[in-house]
Protein backbone atom coordinates (compact mmCIF):
# COMPACT_ATOMS: atom_id res chain seq x y z
CA UNK A 1 0.00 0.00 0.00
CA UNK A 2 1.19 3.47 -0.91
CA UNK A 3 0.20 6.02 1.75
CA UNK A 4 0.23 9.73 0.99
CA UNK A 5 0.16 11.49 4.34
CA UNK A 6 1.51 14.91 3.28
CA UNK A 7 2.38 16.75 0.08
CA UNK A 8 1.37 15.95 -3.50
CA UNK A 9 1.75 12.62 -5.24
CA UNK A 10 1.37 12.91 -9.02
CA UNK A 11 0.41 9.60 -10.63
CA UNK A 12 0.57 9.96 -14.40
CA UNK A 13 1.72 6.41 -15.06
CA UNK A 14 0.34 2.96 -14.24
CA UNK A 15 0.61 1.51 -10.73
CA UNK A 16 -2.31 -0.88 -10.56
CA UNK A 17 -0.43 -3.31 -8.32
CA UNK A 18 -0.43 -0.91 -5.37
CA UNK A 19 -3.35 0.22 -3.24
CA UNK A 20 -3.25 3.93 -2.47
CA UNK A 21 -4.40 5.66 0.72
CA UNK A 22 -4.59 9.45 0.69
CA UNK A 23 -4.54 10.53 4.33
CA UNK A 24 -5.50 13.93 5.71
CA UNK A 25 -2.89 16.43 4.54
CA UNK A 26 -2.09 14.35 1.45
CA UNK A 27 -2.98 15.10 -2.17
CA UNK A 28 -3.21 12.73 -5.13
CA UNK A 29 -3.05 14.21 -8.62
CA UNK A 30 -2.61 12.58 -11.98
CA UNK A 31 -4.11 11.05 -15.10
CA UNK A 32 -2.64 7.60 -14.52
CA UNK A 33 -4.03 4.54 -12.77
CA UNK A 34 -3.75 3.06 -9.30
CA UNK A 35 -5.11 0.02 -7.46
CA UNK A 36 -7.69 0.30 -4.70
CA UNK A 37 -7.91 3.97 -3.70
CA UNK A 38 -9.04 5.26 -0.30
CA UNK A 39 -9.44 9.02 0.11
CA UNK A 40 -9.35 10.80 3.46
CA UNK A 41 -7.21 13.64 2.14
CA UNK A 42 -7.75 15.14 -1.33
CA UNK A 43 -8.05 13.48 -4.74
CA UNK A 44 -7.57 15.85 -7.65
CA UNK A 45 -7.43 14.32 -11.16
CA UNK A 46 -5.25 16.09 -13.72
CA UNK A 47 -1.54 16.26 -14.45
CA UNK A 48 -1.13 18.85 -11.70
CA UNK A 49 -3.24 20.61 -9.10
CA UNK A 50 -4.96 22.94 -11.57
CA UNK A 51 -5.57 20.94 -14.74
CA UNK A 52 -8.51 18.77 -15.80
CA UNK A 53 -8.06 15.04 -16.23
CA UNK A 54 -9.19 11.46 -15.66
CA UNK A 55 -7.66 9.43 -12.83
CA UNK A 56 -8.31 5.68 -12.80
CA UNK A 57 -8.56 3.35 -9.79
CA UNK A 58 -9.55 -0.31 -9.49
CA UNK A 59 -11.92 0.58 -6.62
CA UNK A 60 -12.62 3.72 -4.62
CA UNK A 61 -13.48 4.33 -0.97
CA UNK A 62 -14.67 7.78 0.11
CA UNK A 63 -13.94 8.44 3.78
CA UNK A 64 -15.39 11.02 6.14
CA UNK A 65 -14.08 14.53 5.41
CA UNK A 66 -12.13 13.42 2.38
CA UNK A 67 -12.27 15.65 -0.70
CA UNK A 68 -12.50 15.40 -4.46
CA UNK A 69 -11.66 18.58 -6.30
CA UNK A 70 -13.51 18.94 -9.58
CA UNK A 71 -12.00 21.47 -11.99
CA UNK A 72 -14.09 22.76 -14.89
CA UNK A 73 -12.92 24.26 -18.19
CA UNK A 74 -15.94 23.44 -20.39
CA UNK A 75 -19.32 22.58 -18.84
CA UNK A 76 -20.66 21.01 -22.05
CA UNK A 77 -17.49 19.11 -22.87
CA UNK A 78 -16.76 15.49 -22.00
CA UNK A 79 -15.94 13.99 -18.61
CA UNK A 80 -12.18 13.92 -18.06
CA UNK A 81 -11.62 16.70 -20.59
CA UNK A 82 -14.14 19.44 -19.74
CA UNK A 83 -14.17 18.57 -16.04
CA UNK A 84 -12.37 16.15 -13.72
CA UNK A 85 -13.34 12.48 -13.64
CA UNK A 86 -12.40 9.44 -11.58
CA UNK A 87 -12.93 6.17 -13.46
CA UNK A 88 -13.39 3.17 -11.19
CA UNK A 89 -12.78 -0.35 -12.42
CA UNK A 90 -12.91 0.77 -16.06
CA UNK A 91 -16.42 2.02 -15.35
CA UNK A 92 -17.53 -1.31 -13.89
CA UNK A 93 -16.12 -0.87 -10.36
CA UNK A 94 -17.50 0.00 -6.96
CA UNK A 95 -17.35 3.28 -5.06
CA UNK A 96 -17.80 2.64 -1.32
CA UNK A 97 -19.13 5.67 0.54
CA UNK A 98 -18.08 5.59 4.20
CA UNK A 99 -18.81 9.24 4.94
CA UNK A 100 -21.84 10.15 7.02
CA UNK A 101 -24.20 13.10 7.37
CA UNK A 102 -23.91 15.49 10.29
CA UNK A 103 -20.37 16.81 9.95
CA UNK A 104 -18.54 13.83 8.47
CA UNK A 105 -19.57 14.22 4.85
CA UNK A 106 -17.33 13.69 1.84
CA UNK A 107 -16.50 17.05 0.24
CA UNK A 108 -16.82 17.88 -3.45
CA UNK A 109 -14.79 21.02 -4.12
CA UNK A 110 -16.08 22.68 -7.30
CA UNK A 111 -13.35 24.77 -8.98
CA UNK A 112 -13.85 27.02 -12.02
CA UNK A 113 -10.12 27.85 -12.13
CA UNK A 114 -10.70 31.50 -11.26
CA UNK A 115 -13.00 32.29 -14.17
CA UNK A 116 -16.05 31.22 -16.12
CA UNK A 117 -15.84 27.82 -17.85
CA UNK A 118 -16.67 27.62 -21.53
CA UNK A 119 -20.39 27.33 -22.36
CA UNK A 120 -21.50 28.17 -18.82
CA UNK A 121 -24.95 29.72 -18.50
CA UNK A 122 -26.16 30.23 -14.94
CA UNK A 123 -29.75 29.94 -16.13
CA UNK A 124 -29.33 26.41 -17.52
CA UNK A 125 -29.57 23.03 -15.81
CA UNK A 126 -26.53 20.75 -15.94
CA UNK A 127 -25.58 17.24 -14.86
CA UNK A 128 -21.99 15.99 -14.96
CA UNK A 129 -20.58 12.52 -14.31
CA UNK A 130 -17.65 12.94 -11.90
CA UNK A 131 -17.18 9.27 -10.92
CA UNK A 132 -17.58 6.61 -13.57
CA UNK A 133 -18.47 3.32 -11.87
CA UNK A 134 -21.13 0.61 -11.75
CA UNK A 135 -22.04 0.69 -8.05
CA UNK A 136 -22.23 3.46 -5.44
CA UNK A 137 -22.28 1.38 -2.26
CA UNK A 138 -23.91 3.23 0.65
CA UNK A 139 -24.94 6.22 -1.45
CA UNK A 140 -27.06 8.98 0.08
CA UNK A 141 -27.00 12.58 -1.08
CA UNK A 142 -26.61 13.88 2.49
CA UNK A 143 -23.29 12.05 2.82
CA UNK A 144 -21.77 14.71 0.56
CA UNK A 145 -21.03 18.41 1.00
CA UNK A 146 -20.60 20.58 -2.09
CA UNK A 147 -18.12 23.41 -1.56
CA UNK A 148 -18.47 26.18 -4.16
CA UNK A 149 -16.00 28.65 -2.64
CA UNK A 150 -13.73 28.20 -5.70
CA UNK A 151 -16.54 28.58 -8.23
CA UNK A 152 -15.97 32.08 -9.61
CA UNK A 153 -18.68 32.05 -12.30
CA UNK A 154 -22.13 33.51 -11.75
CA UNK A 155 -24.40 31.02 -10.03
CA UNK A 156 -28.09 31.28 -9.12
CA UNK A 157 -29.05 27.60 -8.99
CA UNK A 158 -28.56 24.83 -6.45
CA UNK A 159 -25.92 22.09 -6.45
CA UNK A 160 -26.58 18.45 -5.63
CA UNK A 161 -25.36 14.90 -6.23
CA UNK A 162 -27.21 11.83 -7.48
CA UNK A 163 -26.66 8.19 -8.35
CA UNK A 164 -27.21 7.42 -12.03
CA UNK A 165 -26.75 3.69 -12.70
CA UNK A 166 -23.78 3.57 -10.34
CA UNK A 167 -22.20 6.81 -11.60
CA UNK A 168 -21.82 9.76 -9.26
CA UNK A 169 -23.41 12.80 -10.86
CA UNK A 170 -22.94 16.44 -9.90
CA UNK A 171 -26.02 18.51 -10.72
CA UNK A 172 -26.75 22.21 -11.08
CA UNK A 173 -30.46 23.03 -11.07
CA UNK A 174 -32.42 26.23 -11.60
CA UNK A 175 -35.61 26.69 -9.59
CA UNK A 176 -38.68 26.16 -11.74
CA UNK A 177 -40.56 29.35 -12.58
CA UNK A 178 -44.06 29.62 -11.16
CA UNK A 179 -47.01 31.12 -12.99
CA UNK A 180 -50.73 31.45 -12.51
CA UNK A 181 -53.15 29.73 -14.92
CA UNK A 182 -55.67 32.47 -14.23
CA UNK A 183 -56.19 35.91 -15.76
CA UNK A 184 -58.23 38.48 -13.84
CA UNK A 185 -59.24 41.90 -15.18
CA UNK A 186 -61.02 44.53 -13.17
CA UNK A 187 -61.62 48.30 -13.02
CA UNK A 188 -61.99 50.32 -9.84
CA UNK A 189 -63.14 53.94 -9.72
CA UNK A 190 -62.13 55.68 -6.51
CA UNK A 191 -62.58 59.43 -6.19
CA UNK A 192 -62.48 59.87 -9.97
CA UNK A 193 -59.26 57.85 -10.28
CA UNK A 194 -59.75 54.78 -12.47
CA UNK A 195 -57.49 51.78 -11.92
CA UNK A 196 -57.41 49.18 -14.71
CA UNK A 197 -55.64 46.07 -13.42
CA UNK A 198 -54.79 42.63 -14.67
CA UNK A 199 -53.27 39.55 -13.08
CA UNK A 200 -52.01 37.02 -15.62
CA UNK A 201 -49.20 34.46 -15.61
CA UNK A 202 -48.17 35.50 -12.15
CA UNK A 203 -47.66 39.17 -13.20
CA UNK A 204 -49.62 42.00 -11.59
CA UNK A 205 -50.01 45.00 -13.89
CA UNK A 206 -51.66 48.29 -12.99
CA UNK A 207 -52.56 51.19 -15.32
CA UNK A 208 -53.95 54.38 -13.74
CA UNK A 209 -55.89 57.01 -15.66
CA UNK A 210 -56.87 60.35 -14.11
CA UNK A 211 -60.27 61.65 -15.18
CA UNK A 212 -60.92 65.29 -15.81
CA UNK A 213 -62.55 67.10 -12.92
Coordinates of N, CA and C in Angstrom, one line a residue:
X1 N 0.8 -1.2 0.0 CA 0.0 0.0 0.0 C 0.9 1.2 0.0
X2 N 0.5 2.2 -0.9 CA 1.2 3.5 -0.9 C 0.3 4.5 -0.1
X3 N 0.9 5.1 0.9 CA 0.2 6.0 1.8 C 0.7 7.4 1.5
X4 N -0.1 8.3 1.2 CA 0.2 9.7 1.0 C -0.3 10.5 2.2
X5 N 0.6 10.8 3.1 CA 0.2 11.5 4.3 C 0.4 13.0 4.3
X6 N 1.2 13.5 3.4 CA 1.5 14.9 3.3 C 2.0 15.2 1.9
X7 N 1.9 16.4 1.4 CA 2.4 16.8 0.1 C 1.6 16.2 -1.1
X8 N 2.1 16.4 -2.3 CA 1.4 16.0 -3.5 C 2.1 14.7 -4.1
X9 N 1.3 13.7 -4.4 CA 1.8 12.6 -5.2 C 1.1 12.7 -6.6
X10 N 1.9 12.8 -7.7 CA 1.4 12.9 -9.0 C 1.5 11.6 -9.7
X11 N 0.4 10.9 -10.0 CA 0.4 9.6 -10.6 C -0.1 9.7 -12.1
X12 N 0.9 9.9 -13.0 CA 0.6 10.0 -14.4 C 0.8 8.6 -15.1
X13 N 1.5 7.7 -14.5 CA 1.7 6.4 -15.1 C 0.8 5.4 -14.5
X14 N 1.2 4.1 -14.7 CA 0.3 3.0 -14.2 C 1.0 2.3 -13.0
X15 N 0.2 2.2 -12.0 CA 0.6 1.5 -10.7 C -0.6 0.7 -10.1
X16 N -1.1 -0.1 -11.0 CA -2.3 -0.9 -10.6 C -2.0 -1.9 -9.5
X17 N -0.8 -2.3 -9.3 CA -0.4 -3.3 -8.3 C -0.4 -2.8 -6.9
X18 N -0.5 -1.5 -6.7 CA -0.4 -0.9 -5.4 C -1.7 -0.2 -5.0
X19 N -2.2 -0.5 -3.8 CA -3.4 0.2 -3.2 C -2.8 1.6 -2.8
X20 N -3.7 2.6 -2.9 CA -3.3 3.9 -2.5 C -4.2 4.4 -1.4
X21 N -3.6 5.0 -0.3 CA -4.4 5.7 0.7 C -4.0 7.1 0.8
X22 N -4.9 8.0 0.6 CA -4.6 9.5 0.7 C -5.1 9.9 2.1
X23 N -4.2 10.1 3.0 CA -4.5 10.5 4.3 C -4.8 12.0 4.4
X24 N -5.3 12.5 5.5 CA -5.5 13.9 5.7 C -4.2 14.7 5.6
X25 N -4.1 15.7 4.8 CA -2.9 16.4 4.5 C -2.2 16.0 3.3
X26 N -2.7 14.9 2.7 CA -2.1 14.4 1.4 C -2.9 14.7 0.2
X27 N -2.3 14.8 -0.9 CA -3.0 15.1 -2.2 C -2.5 14.1 -3.2
X28 N -3.5 13.6 -4.0 CA -3.2 12.7 -5.1 C -3.7 13.4 -6.4
X29 N -2.7 13.7 -7.3 CA -3.0 14.2 -8.6 C -2.7 13.2 -9.7
X30 N -3.1 13.4 -10.9 CA -2.6 12.6 -12.0 C -3.7 12.2 -12.9
X31 N -3.2 11.6 -14.1 CA -4.1 11.0 -15.1 C -3.7 9.6 -15.4
X32 N -3.0 9.0 -14.4 CA -2.6 7.6 -14.5 C -3.6 6.7 -13.8
X33 N -3.2 5.5 -13.4 CA -4.0 4.5 -12.8 C -3.4 4.0 -11.5
X34 N -4.2 3.6 -10.5 CA -3.7 3.1 -9.3 C -4.7 1.9 -9.0
X35 N -4.3 1.1 -7.9 CA -5.1 0.0 -7.5 C -6.3 0.6 -6.6
X36 N -6.6 -0.1 -5.6 CA -7.7 0.3 -4.7 C -7.3 1.6 -4.1
X37 N -8.2 2.6 -4.2 CA -7.9 4.0 -3.7 C -8.9 4.3 -2.6
X38 N -8.3 4.8 -1.4 CA -9.0 5.3 -0.3 C -8.7 6.7 -0.1
X39 N -9.7 7.6 0.0 CA -9.4 9.0 0.1 C -10.0 9.6 1.4
X40 N -9.0 10.0 2.3 CA -9.3 10.8 3.5 C -8.8 12.2 3.3
X41 N -7.8 12.3 2.5 CA -7.2 13.6 2.1 C -7.9 14.2 0.9
X42 N -7.1 14.5 -0.1 CA -7.8 15.1 -1.3 C -7.3 14.4 -2.6
X43 N -8.3 14.1 -3.4 CA -8.1 13.5 -4.7 C -8.4 14.5 -5.8
X44 N -7.4 14.8 -6.7 CA -7.6 15.8 -7.7 C -7.0 15.4 -9.0
X45 N -7.9 14.8 -9.9 CA -7.4 14.3 -11.2 C -6.8 15.5 -12.0
X46 N -5.9 15.1 -12.9 CA -5.3 16.1 -13.7 C -3.8 16.0 -13.5
X47 N -3.0 16.4 -14.5 CA -1.5 16.3 -14.4 C -0.9 17.1 -13.3
X48 N -1.6 18.1 -12.8 CA -1.1 18.9 -11.7 C -2.3 19.3 -10.9
X49 N -2.2 20.2 -10.0 CA -3.2 20.6 -9.1 C -4.2 21.6 -9.7
X50 N -4.0 22.0 -11.0 CA -5.0 22.9 -11.6 C -5.6 22.5 -12.9
X51 N -5.1 21.4 -13.4 CA -5.6 20.9 -14.7 C -6.7 20.0 -14.6
X52 N -7.4 19.7 -15.7 CA -8.5 18.8 -15.8 C -8.0 17.4 -16.3
X53 N -8.5 16.3 -15.8 CA -8.1 15.0 -16.2 C -8.9 13.9 -15.7
X54 N -8.5 12.7 -16.0 CA -9.2 11.5 -15.7 C -8.2 10.6 -14.9
X55 N -8.5 10.3 -13.7 CA -7.7 9.4 -12.8 C -8.4 8.1 -12.7
X56 N -7.7 7.0 -12.8 CA -8.3 5.7 -12.8 C -7.9 4.9 -11.6
X57 N -8.8 4.2 -10.9 CA -8.6 3.4 -9.8 C -9.3 2.1 -10.0
X58 N -8.8 1.0 -9.4 CA -9.5 -0.3 -9.5 C -10.8 -0.3 -8.6
X59 N -10.8 0.4 -7.5 CA -11.9 0.6 -6.6 C -11.7 1.9 -5.9
X60 N -12.7 2.4 -5.3 CA -12.6 3.7 -4.6 C -13.4 3.7 -3.3
X61 N -12.8 4.2 -2.3 CA -13.5 4.3 -1.0 C -13.4 5.8 -0.6
X62 N -14.6 6.4 -0.3 CA -14.7 7.8 0.1 C -14.9 7.8 1.6
X63 N -13.9 8.4 2.3 CA -13.9 8.4 3.8 C -14.5 9.8 4.3
X64 N -14.9 9.8 5.5 CA -15.4 11.0 6.1 C -14.4 12.2 6.0
X65 N -14.9 13.3 5.5 CA -14.1 14.5 5.4 C -13.0 14.5 4.3
X66 N -13.0 13.4 3.6 CA -12.1 13.4 2.4 C -12.7 14.4 1.3
X67 N -11.9 14.6 0.3 CA -12.3 15.6 -0.7 C -11.9 15.2 -2.1
X68 N -12.8 15.4 -3.0 CA -12.5 15.4 -4.5 C -12.6 16.8 -5.0
X69 N -11.6 17.3 -5.6 CA -11.7 18.6 -6.3 C -12.0 18.3 -7.7
X70 N -13.0 19.1 -8.2 CA -13.5 18.9 -9.6 C -13.3 20.3 -10.3
X71 N -12.3 20.3 -11.2 CA -12.0 21.5 -12.0 C -12.9 21.4 -13.2
X72 N -13.3 22.6 -13.7 CA -14.1 22.8 -14.9 C -13.4 23.7 -15.8
X73 N -13.3 23.3 -17.1 CA -12.9 24.3 -18.2 C -14.0 24.4 -19.3
X74 N -14.9 23.4 -19.4 CA -15.9 23.4 -20.4 C -17.1 22.6 -19.9
X75 N -18.2 23.3 -19.5 CA -19.3 22.6 -18.8 C -20.1 21.7 -19.8
X76 N -20.0 21.9 -21.1 CA -20.7 21.0 -22.1 C -19.7 20.1 -22.8
X77 N -18.5 20.0 -22.3 CA -17.5 19.1 -22.9 C -17.7 17.7 -22.5
X78 N -16.7 16.9 -22.4 CA -16.8 15.5 -22.0 C -16.1 15.3 -20.7
X79 N -16.5 14.3 -19.9 CA -15.9 14.0 -18.6 C -14.5 13.6 -18.8
X80 N -13.6 14.2 -18.0 CA -12.2 13.9 -18.1 C -11.5 14.9 -19.0
X81 N -12.2 15.7 -19.7 CA -11.6 16.7 -20.6 C -12.2 18.1 -20.3
X82 N -13.5 18.2 -20.1 CA -14.1 19.4 -19.7 C -14.2 19.6 -18.2
X83 N -14.2 18.5 -17.5 CA -14.2 18.6 -16.0 C -13.5 17.3 -15.5
X84 N -13.1 17.3 -14.3 CA -12.4 16.1 -13.7 C -13.3 14.9 -13.6
X85 N -12.6 13.8 -13.7 CA -13.3 12.5 -13.6 C -12.5 11.5 -12.9
X86 N -13.1 10.6 -12.1 CA -12.4 9.4 -11.6 C -13.1 8.2 -12.2
X87 N -12.4 7.4 -12.9 CA -12.9 6.2 -13.5 C -12.6 5.0 -12.6
X88 N -13.6 4.2 -12.2 CA -13.4 3.2 -11.2 C -13.7 1.8 -11.8
X89 N -12.6 1.0 -11.8 CA -12.8 -0.4 -12.4 C -13.2 -0.3 -13.9
X90 N -12.6 0.6 -14.6 CA -12.9 0.8 -16.1 C -14.4 1.1 -16.3
X91 N -15.0 1.7 -15.3 CA -16.4 2.0 -15.4 C -17.3 0.9 -14.8
X92 N -16.7 -0.2 -14.4 CA -17.5 -1.3 -13.9 C -17.2 -1.6 -12.4
X93 N -16.5 -0.7 -11.7 CA -16.1 -0.9 -10.4 C -17.1 -0.3 -9.3
X94 N -16.7 -0.4 -8.1 CA -17.5 0.0 -7.0 C -16.9 1.2 -6.2
X95 N -17.7 2.2 -5.9 CA -17.4 3.3 -5.1 C -18.0 3.0 -3.7
X96 N -17.2 2.9 -2.7 CA -17.8 2.6 -1.3 C -17.8 4.0 -0.6
X97 N -19.0 4.4 -0.1 CA -19.1 5.7 0.5 C -19.2 5.5 2.0
X98 N -18.1 5.8 2.7 CA -18.1 5.6 4.2 C -18.3 6.9 5.0
X99 N -18.5 8.0 4.3 CA -18.8 9.2 4.9 C -20.2 9.2 5.5
X100 N -20.5 10.1 6.4 CA -21.8 10.1 7.0 C -22.3 11.6 7.1
X101 N -23.6 11.8 7.2 CA -24.2 13.1 7.4 C -23.9 13.6 8.8
X102 N -24.0 14.9 9.0 CA -23.9 15.5 10.3 C -22.5 15.9 10.7
X103 N -21.7 16.3 9.7 CA -20.4 16.8 10.0 C -19.2 15.9 9.5
X104 N -19.6 14.7 9.0 CA -18.5 13.8 8.5 C -18.8 13.5 7.0
X105 N -19.3 14.4 6.3 CA -19.6 14.2 4.8 C -18.3 14.1 4.0
X106 N -18.4 13.6 2.8 CA -17.3 13.7 1.8 C -17.5 15.0 1.1
X107 N -16.4 15.7 0.8 CA -16.5 17.0 0.2 C -16.2 17.0 -1.3
X108 N -17.1 17.6 -2.0 CA -16.8 17.9 -3.4 C -16.5 19.4 -3.6
X109 N -15.3 19.6 -4.0 CA -14.8 21.0 -4.1 C -14.9 21.4 -5.6
X110 N -15.8 22.3 -5.9 CA -16.1 22.7 -7.3 C -15.2 23.9 -7.6
X111 N -14.4 23.8 -8.7 CA -13.3 24.8 -9.0 C -13.5 25.2 -10.4
X112 N -13.8 26.5 -10.7 CA -13.8 27.0 -12.0 C -12.5 27.7 -12.5
X113 N -11.5 27.4 -11.8 CA -10.1 27.9 -12.1 C -10.1 29.4 -12.2
X114 N -10.8 30.1 -11.4 CA -10.7 31.5 -11.3 C -11.5 32.3 -12.3
X115 N -12.2 31.6 -13.1 CA -13.0 32.3 -14.2 C -14.3 31.6 -14.5
X116 N -14.8 31.8 -15.7 CA -16.0 31.2 -16.1 C -15.7 30.1 -17.1
X117 N -16.1 28.9 -16.9 CA -15.8 27.8 -17.8 C -16.6 28.0 -19.2
X118 N -16.0 27.5 -20.2 CA -16.7 27.6 -21.5 C -18.1 27.1 -21.5
X119 N -19.0 27.7 -22.2 CA -20.4 27.3 -22.4 C -21.2 27.4 -21.1
X120 N -20.7 28.1 -20.1 CA -21.5 28.2 -18.8 C -22.6 29.2 -19.0
X121 N -23.8 28.8 -18.6 CA -25.0 29.7 -18.5 C -25.6 29.5 -17.2
X122 N -25.6 30.4 -16.3 CA -26.2 30.2 -14.9 C -27.6 29.9 -14.9
X123 N -28.3 30.2 -16.0 CA -29.7 29.9 -16.1 C -30.1 28.6 -16.7
X124 N -29.1 27.7 -17.0 CA -29.3 26.4 -17.5 C -29.2 25.3 -16.4
X125 N -29.8 24.2 -16.7 CA -29.6 23.0 -15.8 C -28.4 22.2 -16.4
X126 N -27.6 21.6 -15.5 CA -26.5 20.7 -15.9 C -26.4 19.5 -15.1
X127 N -25.9 18.4 -15.6 CA -25.6 17.2 -14.9 C -24.3 16.6 -15.4
X128 N -23.3 16.5 -14.5 CA -22.0 16.0 -15.0 C -21.6 14.7 -14.2
X129 N -21.1 13.7 -14.9 CA -20.6 12.5 -14.3 C -19.2 12.8 -13.8
X130 N -19.0 12.7 -12.5 CA -17.7 12.9 -11.9 C -17.0 11.7 -11.4
X131 N -17.7 10.6 -11.2 CA -17.2 9.3 -10.9 C -17.9 8.2 -11.8
X132 N -17.1 7.6 -12.6 CA -17.6 6.6 -13.6 C -17.4 5.2 -13.0
X133 N -18.5 4.6 -12.5 CA -18.5 3.3 -11.9 C -19.7 2.5 -12.2
X134 N -19.9 1.4 -11.6 CA -21.1 0.6 -11.7 C -22.0 0.6 -10.5
X135 N -21.3 0.8 -9.3 CA -22.0 0.7 -8.0 C -21.6 1.8 -7.1
X136 N -22.5 2.5 -6.5 CA -22.2 3.5 -5.4 C -22.7 2.8 -4.1
X137 N -21.9 2.1 -3.5 CA -22.3 1.4 -2.3 C -22.5 2.4 -1.1
X138 N -23.6 2.4 -0.5 CA -23.9 3.2 0.7 C -24.3 4.6 0.3
X139 N -24.7 4.8 -1.0 CA -24.9 6.2 -1.4 C -26.1 6.8 -0.7
X140 N -26.0 8.1 -0.3 CA -27.1 9.0 0.1 C -26.6 10.4 -0.2
X141 N -27.4 11.2 -0.7 CA -27.0 12.6 -1.1 C -26.5 13.4 0.1
X142 N -27.0 13.1 1.3 CA -26.6 13.9 2.5 C -25.3 13.4 3.1
X143 N -24.6 12.5 2.4 CA -23.3 12.0 2.8 C -22.2 12.9 2.1
X144 N -22.7 13.8 1.3 CA -21.8 14.7 0.6 C -22.0 16.2 0.9
X145 N -20.9 17.0 0.9 CA -21.0 18.4 1.0 C -20.4 19.0 -0.3
X146 N -21.1 19.9 -0.9 CA -20.6 20.6 -2.1 C -20.1 22.0 -1.7
X147 N -18.8 22.1 -1.9 CA -18.1 23.4 -1.6 C -17.9 24.2 -2.8
X148 N -18.6 25.4 -3.0 CA -18.5 26.2 -4.2 C -17.6 27.4 -4.0
X149 N -16.8 27.5 -2.9 CA -16.0 28.7 -2.6 C -15.0 29.0 -3.8
X150 N -14.7 28.0 -4.6 CA -13.7 28.2 -5.7 C -14.4 28.3 -7.0
X151 N -15.8 28.4 -7.0 CA -16.5 28.6 -8.2 C -16.7 30.1 -8.4
X152 N -16.0 30.6 -9.4 CA -16.0 32.1 -9.6 C -17.1 32.6 -10.6
X153 N -17.7 31.7 -11.3 CA -18.7 32.0 -12.3 C -20.0 32.4 -11.6
X154 N -20.8 33.2 -12.3 CA -22.1 33.5 -11.7 C -22.9 32.2 -11.5
X155 N -23.7 32.2 -10.4 CA -24.4 31.0 -10.0 C -25.7 31.4 -9.3
X156 N -26.8 31.0 -9.8 CA -28.1 31.3 -9.1 C -28.9 30.0 -8.8
X157 N -28.4 28.9 -9.2 CA -29.0 27.6 -9.0 C -28.5 26.9 -7.7
X158 N -29.0 25.7 -7.6 CA -28.6 24.8 -6.5 C -27.7 23.6 -7.0
X159 N -26.8 23.2 -6.1 CA -25.9 22.1 -6.5 C -26.3 20.9 -5.7
X160 N -26.2 19.7 -6.3 CA -26.6 18.4 -5.6 C -25.8 17.3 -6.3
X161 N -25.9 16.1 -5.7 CA -25.4 14.9 -6.2 C -26.5 13.9 -6.4
X162 N -26.2 12.9 -7.3 CA -27.2 11.8 -7.5 C -26.5 10.6 -8.0
X163 N -27.2 9.5 -7.9 CA -26.7 8.2 -8.3 C -27.4 7.9 -9.7
X164 N -26.6 7.8 -10.7 CA -27.2 7.4 -12.0 C -26.6 6.1 -12.5
X165 N -27.2 5.0 -12.3 CA -26.8 3.7 -12.7 C -25.4 3.4 -12.2
X166 N -25.1 3.8 -10.9 CA -23.8 3.6 -10.3 C -22.7 4.6 -10.6
X167 N -23.1 5.7 -11.4 CA -22.2 6.8 -11.6 C -22.6 7.9 -10.6
X168 N -21.6 8.6 -10.1 CA -21.8 9.8 -9.3 C -22.0 11.0 -10.1
X169 N -23.1 11.6 -10.0 CA -23.4 12.8 -10.9 C -23.4 14.1 -10.0
X170 N -22.9 15.1 -10.5 CA -22.9 16.4 -9.9 C -23.9 17.2 -10.7
X171 N -24.9 17.8 -10.0 CA -26.0 18.5 -10.7 C -26.1 20.0 -10.3
X172 N -26.5 20.8 -11.3 CA -26.7 22.2 -11.1 C -28.2 22.4 -11.6
X173 N -29.0 22.9 -10.7 CA -30.5 23.0 -11.1 C -31.0 24.4 -10.8
X174 N -31.7 24.9 -11.7 CA -32.4 26.2 -11.6 C -33.8 26.0 -11.1
X175 N -34.3 26.8 -10.1 CA -35.6 26.7 -9.6 C -36.6 26.9 -10.7
X176 N -37.6 26.1 -10.7 CA -38.7 26.2 -11.7 C -39.5 27.5 -11.6
X177 N -39.8 28.1 -12.6 CA -40.6 29.3 -12.6 C -42.0 29.0 -12.3
X178 N -42.6 29.8 -11.5 CA -44.1 29.6 -11.2 C -44.9 30.6 -11.9
X179 N -46.1 30.2 -12.3 CA -47.0 31.1 -13.0 C -48.4 30.7 -12.6
X180 N -49.3 31.7 -12.8 CA -50.7 31.4 -12.5 C -51.5 31.1 -13.8
X181 N -52.4 30.1 -13.7 CA -53.2 29.7 -14.9 C -54.4 30.6 -15.1
X182 N -54.5 31.6 -14.2 CA -55.7 32.5 -14.2 C -55.3 33.9 -14.7
X183 N -56.3 34.5 -15.4 CA -56.2 35.9 -15.8 C -57.4 36.7 -15.2
X184 N -57.2 37.7 -14.5 CA -58.2 38.5 -13.8 C -58.1 39.9 -14.3
X185 N -59.2 40.5 -14.8 CA -59.2 41.9 -15.2 C -60.3 42.6 -14.4
X186 N -60.0 43.8 -13.9 CA -61.0 44.5 -13.2 C -60.7 46.0 -13.2
X187 N -61.7 46.9 -13.0 CA -61.6 48.3 -13.0 C -62.2 48.8 -11.7
X188 N -61.5 49.7 -11.1 CA -62.0 50.3 -9.8 C -61.9 51.8 -10.0
X189 N -63.1 52.5 -9.7 CA -63.1 53.9 -9.7 C -63.2 54.5 -8.3
X190 N -62.2 55.1 -7.9 CA -62.1 55.7 -6.5 C -61.8 57.2 -6.6
X191 N -62.8 58.0 -6.2 CA -62.6 59.4 -6.2 C -62.1 59.9 -7.6
X192 N -62.8 59.5 -8.6 CA -62.5 59.9 -10.0 C -61.1 59.4 -10.5
X193 N -60.5 58.5 -9.8 CA -59.3 57.8 -10.3 C -59.6 56.4 -10.7
X194 N -59.4 56.1 -11.9 CA -59.8 54.8 -12.5 C -58.5 53.9 -12.5
X195 N -58.6 52.7 -11.9 CA -57.5 51.8 -11.9 C -57.9 50.6 -12.8
X196 N -57.2 50.4 -13.9 CA -57.4 49.2 -14.7 C -56.3 48.2 -14.4
X197 N -56.6 47.0 -13.9 CA -55.6 46.1 -13.4 C -55.8 44.7 -14.1
X198 N -54.7 44.0 -14.1 CA -54.8 42.6 -14.7 C -53.8 41.8 -14.0
X199 N -54.2 40.6 -13.6 CA -53.3 39.5 -13.1 C -53.3 38.4 -14.1
X200 N -52.1 38.1 -14.7 CA -52.0 37.0 -15.6 C -50.6 36.5 -15.6
X201 N -50.5 35.2 -15.6 CA -49.2 34.5 -15.6 C -48.3 34.9 -14.4
X202 N -48.9 35.1 -13.3 CA -48.2 35.5 -12.2 C -47.7 36.9 -12.1
X203 N -48.1 37.8 -13.1 CA -47.7 39.2 -13.2 C -48.8 40.1 -12.9
X204 N -48.6 41.1 -12.0 CA -49.6 42.0 -11.6 C -49.3 43.3 -12.3
X205 N -50.2 43.8 -13.1 CA -50.0 45.0 -13.9 C -51.1 46.0 -13.5
X206 N -50.7 47.2 -13.3 CA -51.7 48.3 -13.0 C -51.5 49.5 -13.9
X207 N -52.6 50.0 -14.5 CA -52.6 51.2 -15.3 C -53.5 52.2 -14.7
X208 N -53.1 53.4 -14.4 CA -54.0 54.4 -13.7 C -54.2 55.6 -14.7
X209 N -55.5 55.9 -14.8 CA -55.9 57.0 -15.7 C -56.6 58.0 -14.8
X210 N -56.2 59.3 -14.9 CA -56.9 60.4 -14.1 C -57.9 61.0 -15.0
X211 N -59.2 61.0 -14.4 CA -60.3 61.6 -15.2 C -60.3 63.2 -15.0
X212 N -60.8 63.9 -15.9 CA -60.9 65.3 -15.8 C -61.9 65.7 -14.7
X213 N -61.6 66.6 -13.9 CA -62.6 67.1 -12.9 C -63.4 68.2 -13.6

